[in-house]
Short mmCIF file of C-alpha atoms in Angstrom, two decimals:
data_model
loop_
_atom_site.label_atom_id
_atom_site.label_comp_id
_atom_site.label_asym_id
_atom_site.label_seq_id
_atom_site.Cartn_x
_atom_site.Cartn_y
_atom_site.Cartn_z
CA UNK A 5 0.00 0.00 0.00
CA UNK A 6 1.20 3.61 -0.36
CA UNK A 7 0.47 6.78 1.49
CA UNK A 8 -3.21 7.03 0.46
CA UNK A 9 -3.68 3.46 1.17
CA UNK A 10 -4.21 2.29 -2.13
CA UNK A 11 -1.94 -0.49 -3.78
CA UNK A 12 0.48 0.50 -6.25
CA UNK A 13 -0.18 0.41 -10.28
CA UNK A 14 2.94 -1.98 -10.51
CA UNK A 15 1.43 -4.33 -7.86
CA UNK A 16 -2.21 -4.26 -8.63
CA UNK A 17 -1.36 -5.69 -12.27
CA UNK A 18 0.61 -8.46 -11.12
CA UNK A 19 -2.36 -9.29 -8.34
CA UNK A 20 -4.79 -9.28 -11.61
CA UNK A 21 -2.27 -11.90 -13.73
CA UNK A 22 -1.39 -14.00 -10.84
CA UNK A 23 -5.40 -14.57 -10.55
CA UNK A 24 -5.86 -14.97 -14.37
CA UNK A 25 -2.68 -17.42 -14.37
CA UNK A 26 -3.57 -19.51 -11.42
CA UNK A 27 -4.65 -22.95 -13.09
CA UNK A 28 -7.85 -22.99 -10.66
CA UNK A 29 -8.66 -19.47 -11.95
CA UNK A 30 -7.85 -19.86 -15.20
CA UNK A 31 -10.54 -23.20 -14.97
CA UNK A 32 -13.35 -21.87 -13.76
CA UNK A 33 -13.69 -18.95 -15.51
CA UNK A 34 -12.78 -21.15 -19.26
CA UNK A 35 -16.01 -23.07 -17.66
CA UNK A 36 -18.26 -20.21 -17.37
CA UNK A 37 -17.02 -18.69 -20.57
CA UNK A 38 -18.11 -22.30 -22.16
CA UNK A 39 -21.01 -22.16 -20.24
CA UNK A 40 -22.23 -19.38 -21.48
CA UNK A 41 -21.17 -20.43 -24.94
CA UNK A 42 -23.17 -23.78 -24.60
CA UNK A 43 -26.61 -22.30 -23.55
CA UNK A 44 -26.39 -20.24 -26.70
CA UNK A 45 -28.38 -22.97 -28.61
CA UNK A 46 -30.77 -23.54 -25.99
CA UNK A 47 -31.57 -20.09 -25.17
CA UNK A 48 -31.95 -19.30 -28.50
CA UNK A 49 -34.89 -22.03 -29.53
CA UNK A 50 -36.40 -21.33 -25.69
CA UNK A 51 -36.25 -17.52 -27.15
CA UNK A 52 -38.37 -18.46 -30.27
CA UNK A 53 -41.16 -19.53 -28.33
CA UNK A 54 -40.93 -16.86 -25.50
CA UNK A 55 -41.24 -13.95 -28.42
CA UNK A 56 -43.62 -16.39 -30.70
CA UNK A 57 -40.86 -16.38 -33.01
CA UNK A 58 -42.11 -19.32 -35.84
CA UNK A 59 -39.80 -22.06 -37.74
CA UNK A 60 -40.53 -20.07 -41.02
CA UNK A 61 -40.55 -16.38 -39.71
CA UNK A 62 -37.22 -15.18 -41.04
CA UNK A 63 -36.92 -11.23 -40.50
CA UNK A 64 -38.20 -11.92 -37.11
CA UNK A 65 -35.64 -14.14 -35.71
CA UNK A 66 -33.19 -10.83 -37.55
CA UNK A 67 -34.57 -8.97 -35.56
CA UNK A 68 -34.40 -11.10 -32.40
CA UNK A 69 -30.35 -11.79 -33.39
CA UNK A 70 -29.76 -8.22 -33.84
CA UNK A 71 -31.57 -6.96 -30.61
CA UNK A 72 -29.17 -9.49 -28.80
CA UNK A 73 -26.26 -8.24 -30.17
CA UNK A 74 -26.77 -4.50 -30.24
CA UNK A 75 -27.09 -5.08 -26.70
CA UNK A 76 -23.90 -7.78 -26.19
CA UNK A 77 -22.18 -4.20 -28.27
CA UNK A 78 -22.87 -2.08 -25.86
CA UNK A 79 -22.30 -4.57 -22.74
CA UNK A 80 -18.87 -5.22 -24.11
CA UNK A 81 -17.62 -1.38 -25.01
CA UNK A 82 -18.76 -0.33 -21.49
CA UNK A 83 -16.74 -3.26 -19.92
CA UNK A 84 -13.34 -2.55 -22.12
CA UNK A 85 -14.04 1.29 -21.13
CA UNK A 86 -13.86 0.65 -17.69
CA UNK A 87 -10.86 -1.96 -17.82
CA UNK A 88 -9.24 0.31 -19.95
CA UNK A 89 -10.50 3.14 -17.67
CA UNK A 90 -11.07 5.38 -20.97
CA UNK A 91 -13.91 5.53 -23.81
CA UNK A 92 -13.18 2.20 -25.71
CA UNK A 93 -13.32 3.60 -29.53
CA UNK A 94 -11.13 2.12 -32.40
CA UNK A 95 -9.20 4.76 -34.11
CA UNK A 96 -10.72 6.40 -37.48
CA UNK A 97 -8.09 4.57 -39.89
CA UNK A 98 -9.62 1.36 -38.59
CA UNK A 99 -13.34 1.81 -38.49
CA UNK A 100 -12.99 -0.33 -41.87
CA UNK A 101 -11.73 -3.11 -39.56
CA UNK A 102 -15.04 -2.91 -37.72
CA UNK A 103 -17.02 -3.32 -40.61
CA UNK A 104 -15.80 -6.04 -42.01
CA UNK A 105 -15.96 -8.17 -38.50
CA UNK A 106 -19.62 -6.88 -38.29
CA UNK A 107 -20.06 -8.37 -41.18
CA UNK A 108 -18.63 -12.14 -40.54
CA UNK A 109 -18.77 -12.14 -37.17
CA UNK A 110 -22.61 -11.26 -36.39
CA UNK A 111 -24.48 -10.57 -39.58
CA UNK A 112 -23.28 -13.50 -41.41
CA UNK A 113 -22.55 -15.83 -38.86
CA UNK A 114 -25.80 -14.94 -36.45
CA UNK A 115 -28.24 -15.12 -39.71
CA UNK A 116 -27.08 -19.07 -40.38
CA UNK A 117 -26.76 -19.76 -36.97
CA UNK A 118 -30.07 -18.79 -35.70
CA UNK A 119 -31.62 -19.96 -39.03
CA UNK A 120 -30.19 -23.50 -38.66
CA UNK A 121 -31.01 -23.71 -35.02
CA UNK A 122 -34.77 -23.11 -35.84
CA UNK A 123 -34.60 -26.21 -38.26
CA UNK A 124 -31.98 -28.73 -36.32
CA UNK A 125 -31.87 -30.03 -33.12
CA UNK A 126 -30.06 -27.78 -29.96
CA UNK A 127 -27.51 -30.94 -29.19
CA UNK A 128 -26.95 -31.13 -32.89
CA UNK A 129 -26.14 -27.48 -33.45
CA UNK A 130 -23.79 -27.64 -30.35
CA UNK A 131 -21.71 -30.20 -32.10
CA UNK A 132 -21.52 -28.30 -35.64
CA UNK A 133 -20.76 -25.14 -34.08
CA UNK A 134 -17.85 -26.66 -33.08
CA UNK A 135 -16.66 -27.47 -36.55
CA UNK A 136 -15.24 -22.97 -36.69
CA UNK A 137 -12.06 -24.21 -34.63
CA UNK A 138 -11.16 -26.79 -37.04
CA UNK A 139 -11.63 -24.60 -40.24
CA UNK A 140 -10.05 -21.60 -38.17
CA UNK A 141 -6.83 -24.20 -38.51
CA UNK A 142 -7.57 -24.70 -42.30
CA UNK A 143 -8.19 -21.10 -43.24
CA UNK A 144 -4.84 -19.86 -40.71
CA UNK A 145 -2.47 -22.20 -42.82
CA UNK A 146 -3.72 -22.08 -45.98
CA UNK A 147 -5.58 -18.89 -46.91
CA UNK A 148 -4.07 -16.25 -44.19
CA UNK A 149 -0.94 -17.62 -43.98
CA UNK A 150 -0.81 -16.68 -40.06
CA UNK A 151 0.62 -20.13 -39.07
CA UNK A 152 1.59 -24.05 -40.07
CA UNK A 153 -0.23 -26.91 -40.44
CA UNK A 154 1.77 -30.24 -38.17
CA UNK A 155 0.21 -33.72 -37.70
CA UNK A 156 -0.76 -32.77 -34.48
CA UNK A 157 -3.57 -30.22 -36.15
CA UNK A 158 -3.84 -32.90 -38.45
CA UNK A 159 -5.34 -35.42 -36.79
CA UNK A 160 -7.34 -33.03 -34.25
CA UNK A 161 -8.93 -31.91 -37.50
CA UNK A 162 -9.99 -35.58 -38.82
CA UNK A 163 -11.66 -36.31 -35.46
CA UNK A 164 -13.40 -33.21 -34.87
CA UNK A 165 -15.05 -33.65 -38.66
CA UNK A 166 -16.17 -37.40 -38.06
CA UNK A 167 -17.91 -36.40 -35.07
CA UNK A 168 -19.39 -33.88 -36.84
CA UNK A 169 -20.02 -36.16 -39.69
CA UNK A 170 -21.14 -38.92 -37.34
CA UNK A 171 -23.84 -36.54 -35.82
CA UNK A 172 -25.29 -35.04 -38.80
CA UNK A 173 -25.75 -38.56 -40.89
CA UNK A 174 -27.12 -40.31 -38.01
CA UNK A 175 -30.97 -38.95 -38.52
CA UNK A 176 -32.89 -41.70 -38.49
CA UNK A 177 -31.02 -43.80 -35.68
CA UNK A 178 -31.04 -40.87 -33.44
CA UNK A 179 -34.64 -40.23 -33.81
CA UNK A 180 -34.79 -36.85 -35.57
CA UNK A 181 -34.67 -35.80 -39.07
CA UNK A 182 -31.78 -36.11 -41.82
CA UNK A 183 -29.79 -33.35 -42.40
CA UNK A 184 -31.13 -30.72 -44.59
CA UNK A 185 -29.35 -27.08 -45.98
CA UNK A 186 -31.78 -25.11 -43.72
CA UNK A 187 -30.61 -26.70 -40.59
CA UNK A 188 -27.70 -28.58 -40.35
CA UNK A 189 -26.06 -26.90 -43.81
CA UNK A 190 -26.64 -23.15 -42.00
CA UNK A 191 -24.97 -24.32 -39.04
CA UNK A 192 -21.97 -25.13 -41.35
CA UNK A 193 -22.04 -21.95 -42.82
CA UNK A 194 -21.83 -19.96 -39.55
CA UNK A 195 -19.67 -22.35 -38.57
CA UNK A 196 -17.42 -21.03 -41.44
CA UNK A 197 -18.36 -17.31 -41.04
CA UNK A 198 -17.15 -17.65 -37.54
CA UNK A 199 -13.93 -19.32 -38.21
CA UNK A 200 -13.34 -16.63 -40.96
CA UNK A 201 -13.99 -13.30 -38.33
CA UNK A 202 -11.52 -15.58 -36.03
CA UNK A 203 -9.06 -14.89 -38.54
CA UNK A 204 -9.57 -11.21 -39.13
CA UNK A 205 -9.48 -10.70 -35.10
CA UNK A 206 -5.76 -12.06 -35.26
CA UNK A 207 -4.76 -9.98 -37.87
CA UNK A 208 -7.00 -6.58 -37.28
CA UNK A 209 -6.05 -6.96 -33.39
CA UNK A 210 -2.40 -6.26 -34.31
CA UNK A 211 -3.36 -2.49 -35.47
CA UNK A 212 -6.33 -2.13 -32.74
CA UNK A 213 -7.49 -3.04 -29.33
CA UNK A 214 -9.58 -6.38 -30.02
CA UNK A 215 -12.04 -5.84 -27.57
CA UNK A 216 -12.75 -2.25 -28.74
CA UNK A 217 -13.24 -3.83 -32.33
CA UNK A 218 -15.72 -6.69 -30.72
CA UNK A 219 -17.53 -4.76 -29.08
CA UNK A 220 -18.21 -1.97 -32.09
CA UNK A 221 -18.95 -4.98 -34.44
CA UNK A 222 -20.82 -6.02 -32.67
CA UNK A 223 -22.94 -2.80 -32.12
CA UNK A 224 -23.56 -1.51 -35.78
CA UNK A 225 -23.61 -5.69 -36.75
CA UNK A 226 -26.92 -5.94 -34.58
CA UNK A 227 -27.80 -2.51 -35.84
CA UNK A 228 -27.64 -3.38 -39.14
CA UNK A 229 -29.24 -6.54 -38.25
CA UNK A 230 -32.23 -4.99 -36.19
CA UNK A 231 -32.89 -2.38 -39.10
CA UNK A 232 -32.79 -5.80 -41.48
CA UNK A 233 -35.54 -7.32 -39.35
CA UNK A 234 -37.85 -4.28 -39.19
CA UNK A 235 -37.49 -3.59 -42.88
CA UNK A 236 -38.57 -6.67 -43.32
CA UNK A 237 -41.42 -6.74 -41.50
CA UNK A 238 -40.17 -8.85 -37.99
CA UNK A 239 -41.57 -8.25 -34.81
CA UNK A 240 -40.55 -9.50 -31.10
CA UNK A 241 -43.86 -10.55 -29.16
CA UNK A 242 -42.65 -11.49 -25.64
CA UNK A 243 -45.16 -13.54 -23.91
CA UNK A 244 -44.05 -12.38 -20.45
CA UNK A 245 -40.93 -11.06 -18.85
CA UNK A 246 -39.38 -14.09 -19.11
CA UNK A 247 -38.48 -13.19 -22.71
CA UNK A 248 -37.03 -10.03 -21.29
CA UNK A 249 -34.76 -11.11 -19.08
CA UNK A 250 -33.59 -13.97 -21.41
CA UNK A 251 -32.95 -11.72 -24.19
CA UNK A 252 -30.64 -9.58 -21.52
CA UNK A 253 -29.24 -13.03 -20.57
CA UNK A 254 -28.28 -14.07 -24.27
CA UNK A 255 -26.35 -10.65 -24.53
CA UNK A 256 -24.24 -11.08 -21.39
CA UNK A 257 -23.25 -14.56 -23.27
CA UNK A 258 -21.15 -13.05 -26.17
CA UNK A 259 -19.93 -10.04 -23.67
CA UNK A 260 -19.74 -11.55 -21.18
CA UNK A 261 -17.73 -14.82 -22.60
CA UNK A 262 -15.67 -12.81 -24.62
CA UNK A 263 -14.20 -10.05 -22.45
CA UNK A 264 -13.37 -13.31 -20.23
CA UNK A 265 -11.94 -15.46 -22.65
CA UNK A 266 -9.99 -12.31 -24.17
CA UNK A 267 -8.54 -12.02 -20.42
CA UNK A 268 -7.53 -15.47 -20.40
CA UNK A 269 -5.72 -15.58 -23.47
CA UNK A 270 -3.77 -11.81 -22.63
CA UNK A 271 -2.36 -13.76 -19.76
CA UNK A 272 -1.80 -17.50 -20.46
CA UNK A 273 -0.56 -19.50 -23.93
CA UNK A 274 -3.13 -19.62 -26.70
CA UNK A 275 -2.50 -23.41 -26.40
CA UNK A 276 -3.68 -23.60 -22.93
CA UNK A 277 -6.81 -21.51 -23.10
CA UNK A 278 -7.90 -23.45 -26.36
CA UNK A 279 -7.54 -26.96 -25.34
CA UNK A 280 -10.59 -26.01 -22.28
CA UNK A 281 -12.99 -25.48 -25.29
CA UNK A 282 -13.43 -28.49 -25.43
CA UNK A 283 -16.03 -27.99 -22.80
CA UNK A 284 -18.07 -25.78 -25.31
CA UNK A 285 -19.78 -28.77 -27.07
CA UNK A 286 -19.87 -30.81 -24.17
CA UNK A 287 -22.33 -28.08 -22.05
CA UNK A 288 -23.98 -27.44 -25.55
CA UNK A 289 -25.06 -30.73 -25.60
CA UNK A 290 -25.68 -31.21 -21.67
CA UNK A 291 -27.86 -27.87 -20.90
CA UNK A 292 -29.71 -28.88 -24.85
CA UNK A 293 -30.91 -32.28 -22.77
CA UNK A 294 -31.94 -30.56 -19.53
CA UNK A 295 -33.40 -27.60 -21.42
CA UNK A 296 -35.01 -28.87 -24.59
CA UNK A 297 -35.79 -32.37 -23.51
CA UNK A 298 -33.39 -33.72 -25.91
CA UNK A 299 -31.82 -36.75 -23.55
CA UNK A 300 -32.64 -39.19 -26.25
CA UNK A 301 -30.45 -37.68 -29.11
CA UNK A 302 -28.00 -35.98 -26.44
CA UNK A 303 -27.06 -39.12 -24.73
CA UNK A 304 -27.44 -42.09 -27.76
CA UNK A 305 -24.00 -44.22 -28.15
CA UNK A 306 -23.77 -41.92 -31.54
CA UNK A 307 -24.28 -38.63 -29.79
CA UNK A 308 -21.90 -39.64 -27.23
CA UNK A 309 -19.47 -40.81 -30.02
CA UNK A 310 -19.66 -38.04 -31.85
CA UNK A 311 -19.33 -35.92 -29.01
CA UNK A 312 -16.12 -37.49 -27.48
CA UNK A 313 -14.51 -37.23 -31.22
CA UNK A 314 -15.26 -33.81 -31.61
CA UNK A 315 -14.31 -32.66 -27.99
CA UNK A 316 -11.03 -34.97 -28.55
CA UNK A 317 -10.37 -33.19 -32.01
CA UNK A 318 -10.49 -29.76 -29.86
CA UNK A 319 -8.08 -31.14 -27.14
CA UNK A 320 -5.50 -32.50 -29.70
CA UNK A 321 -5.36 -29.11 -32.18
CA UNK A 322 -5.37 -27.35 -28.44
CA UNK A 323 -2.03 -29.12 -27.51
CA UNK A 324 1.54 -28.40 -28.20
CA UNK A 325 3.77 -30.50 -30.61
CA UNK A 326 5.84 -32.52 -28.51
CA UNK A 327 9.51 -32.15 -29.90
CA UNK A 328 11.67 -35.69 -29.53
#
């Protein structure tokens, strides 16, 4: 402490990293950024029905993404302002940078995602979301350039898409219906988007603060999004405040998550915040069988199959090539 009894710049950082570093620490809050993560898909069919939100009613659920994430904008630049303890805004050269992440990261992504969610199964959209950090590995080595690709990626890779193959062919045993381009094909798709704004975050958070870009993408992406919606002719009929407070819930899950998981991976290795992602598909699938009844598909040897391959594929890419 110094004179006026407060602890000293110097020391109060290294309090903050030895809390972010300690391997309990850096556990639990990697769980409740994947928890988060994995009631996205559950929250999000619950949400159809609390704002009588139908299978077919596309500028609606637009309107219902873009409401989320104009709100998850905001969340996120008023957490980065007071961590940074200033106004979090991107410089004017790289407003462009903004843009284009608004554009892959929530308009593209969120109008797949929530469109294949309303026509696949929550435990089945849990799984294919997973499929972004295996094409993040393809599209880093091969289109960006921004790293190798070893045997260890590899083979992470080749499990992660046969439990994603495994899941999606597996309609009829698993008691649901085959895989169509409306459901399981949009999942891909965001799946994809995703993957791609991954990319652009590494490269565009070189030149800018990466939270400050997150959080203004996603702002004018939900914007953009909400304006879509309305244009369109959506509308958000809550039933009851239920709807309310979930909608404020589903927004804390991308700011909250992500100013978390951003912390984690200032202060540890990449490898050893990605390898607890892993628990991403696994709570996906879990909180899709306690929330939308899905036991049956959630917990069938192929569900379980697939899930193991994919979470295995996560663990694997996550881990560092052992020299000899």
């Amino acid at each position: 402490m110094n004179q006026k009894g407060t602890m000293p710049e110097g020391a109060e950082k290294k309090d903050r990293r030895a809390f972010w570093t300690n391997p309990i620490g850096v556990f639990l809050s990697a769980f409740f950024c994947c928890f988060l993560w994995g009631s996205a898909s559950p929250s999000i069919k619950i949400g159809y029905v609390l704002f009588s939100i139908g299978s077919d009613d596309l500028p609606s659920r637009i309107l219902f993404a873009g409401t989320r994430f104009f709100l998850a904008g905001m969340m996120v630049i008023a957490a980065g302002s007071i961590q940074n303890r200033r106004f979090l805004l991107p410089a004017k050269k790289n407003w462009k940078y903004v843009a284009v992440l608004a554009l892959f990261q929530t308009i593209l992504q969120y109008v797949f995602f929530y469109t294949g969610l309303s026509h696949t199964s929550g435990v089945r959209g849990s799984i294919i979301n997973a499929l972004g950090t295996f094409f993040s590995i393809f599209l880093a080595a091969f289109v960006f350039r921004l790293e190798k690709l070893n045997s260890v990626k590899t083979l992470g890779s080749v499990l992660g898409f046969a439990g994603v193959l495994l899941i999606v062919t597996g309609g009829q045993s698993l008691g649901v219906e085959a895989a169509t381009f409306a459901g399981e094909g949009c999942m891909v798709i965001a799946a994809l988007a995703s993957s791609l704004a991954g990319c652009f975050i590494k490269i565009f958070g070189q030149k800018e603060n990466p939270v400050a870009l997150s959080g203004w993408q996603f702002f004018f992406g939900g914007l953009v999004m909400t304006a879509i919606g309305l244009c369109m002719g959506g509308r958000l009929a809550p039933t009851d405040g239920r709807a309310v407070l979930l909608l404020l819930y589903m927004a804390f899950i991308s700011a909250g998550a992500y100013t978390i998981w951003g912390i984690l991976l200032k202060y540890n290795e990449v490898s050893r915040i990605t390898i607890l992602g892993f628990m991403n598909p696994v709570l996906g699938v879990v909180l899709s069988a306690i929330f939308l009844k899905e036991s049956n598909e959630a917990f069938s040897v192929r569900g379980l199959i697939a899930l193991a391959l994919v979470s295995a594929g996560i663990i694997v890419t996550g881990r560092k090539k052992i020299r000899s």
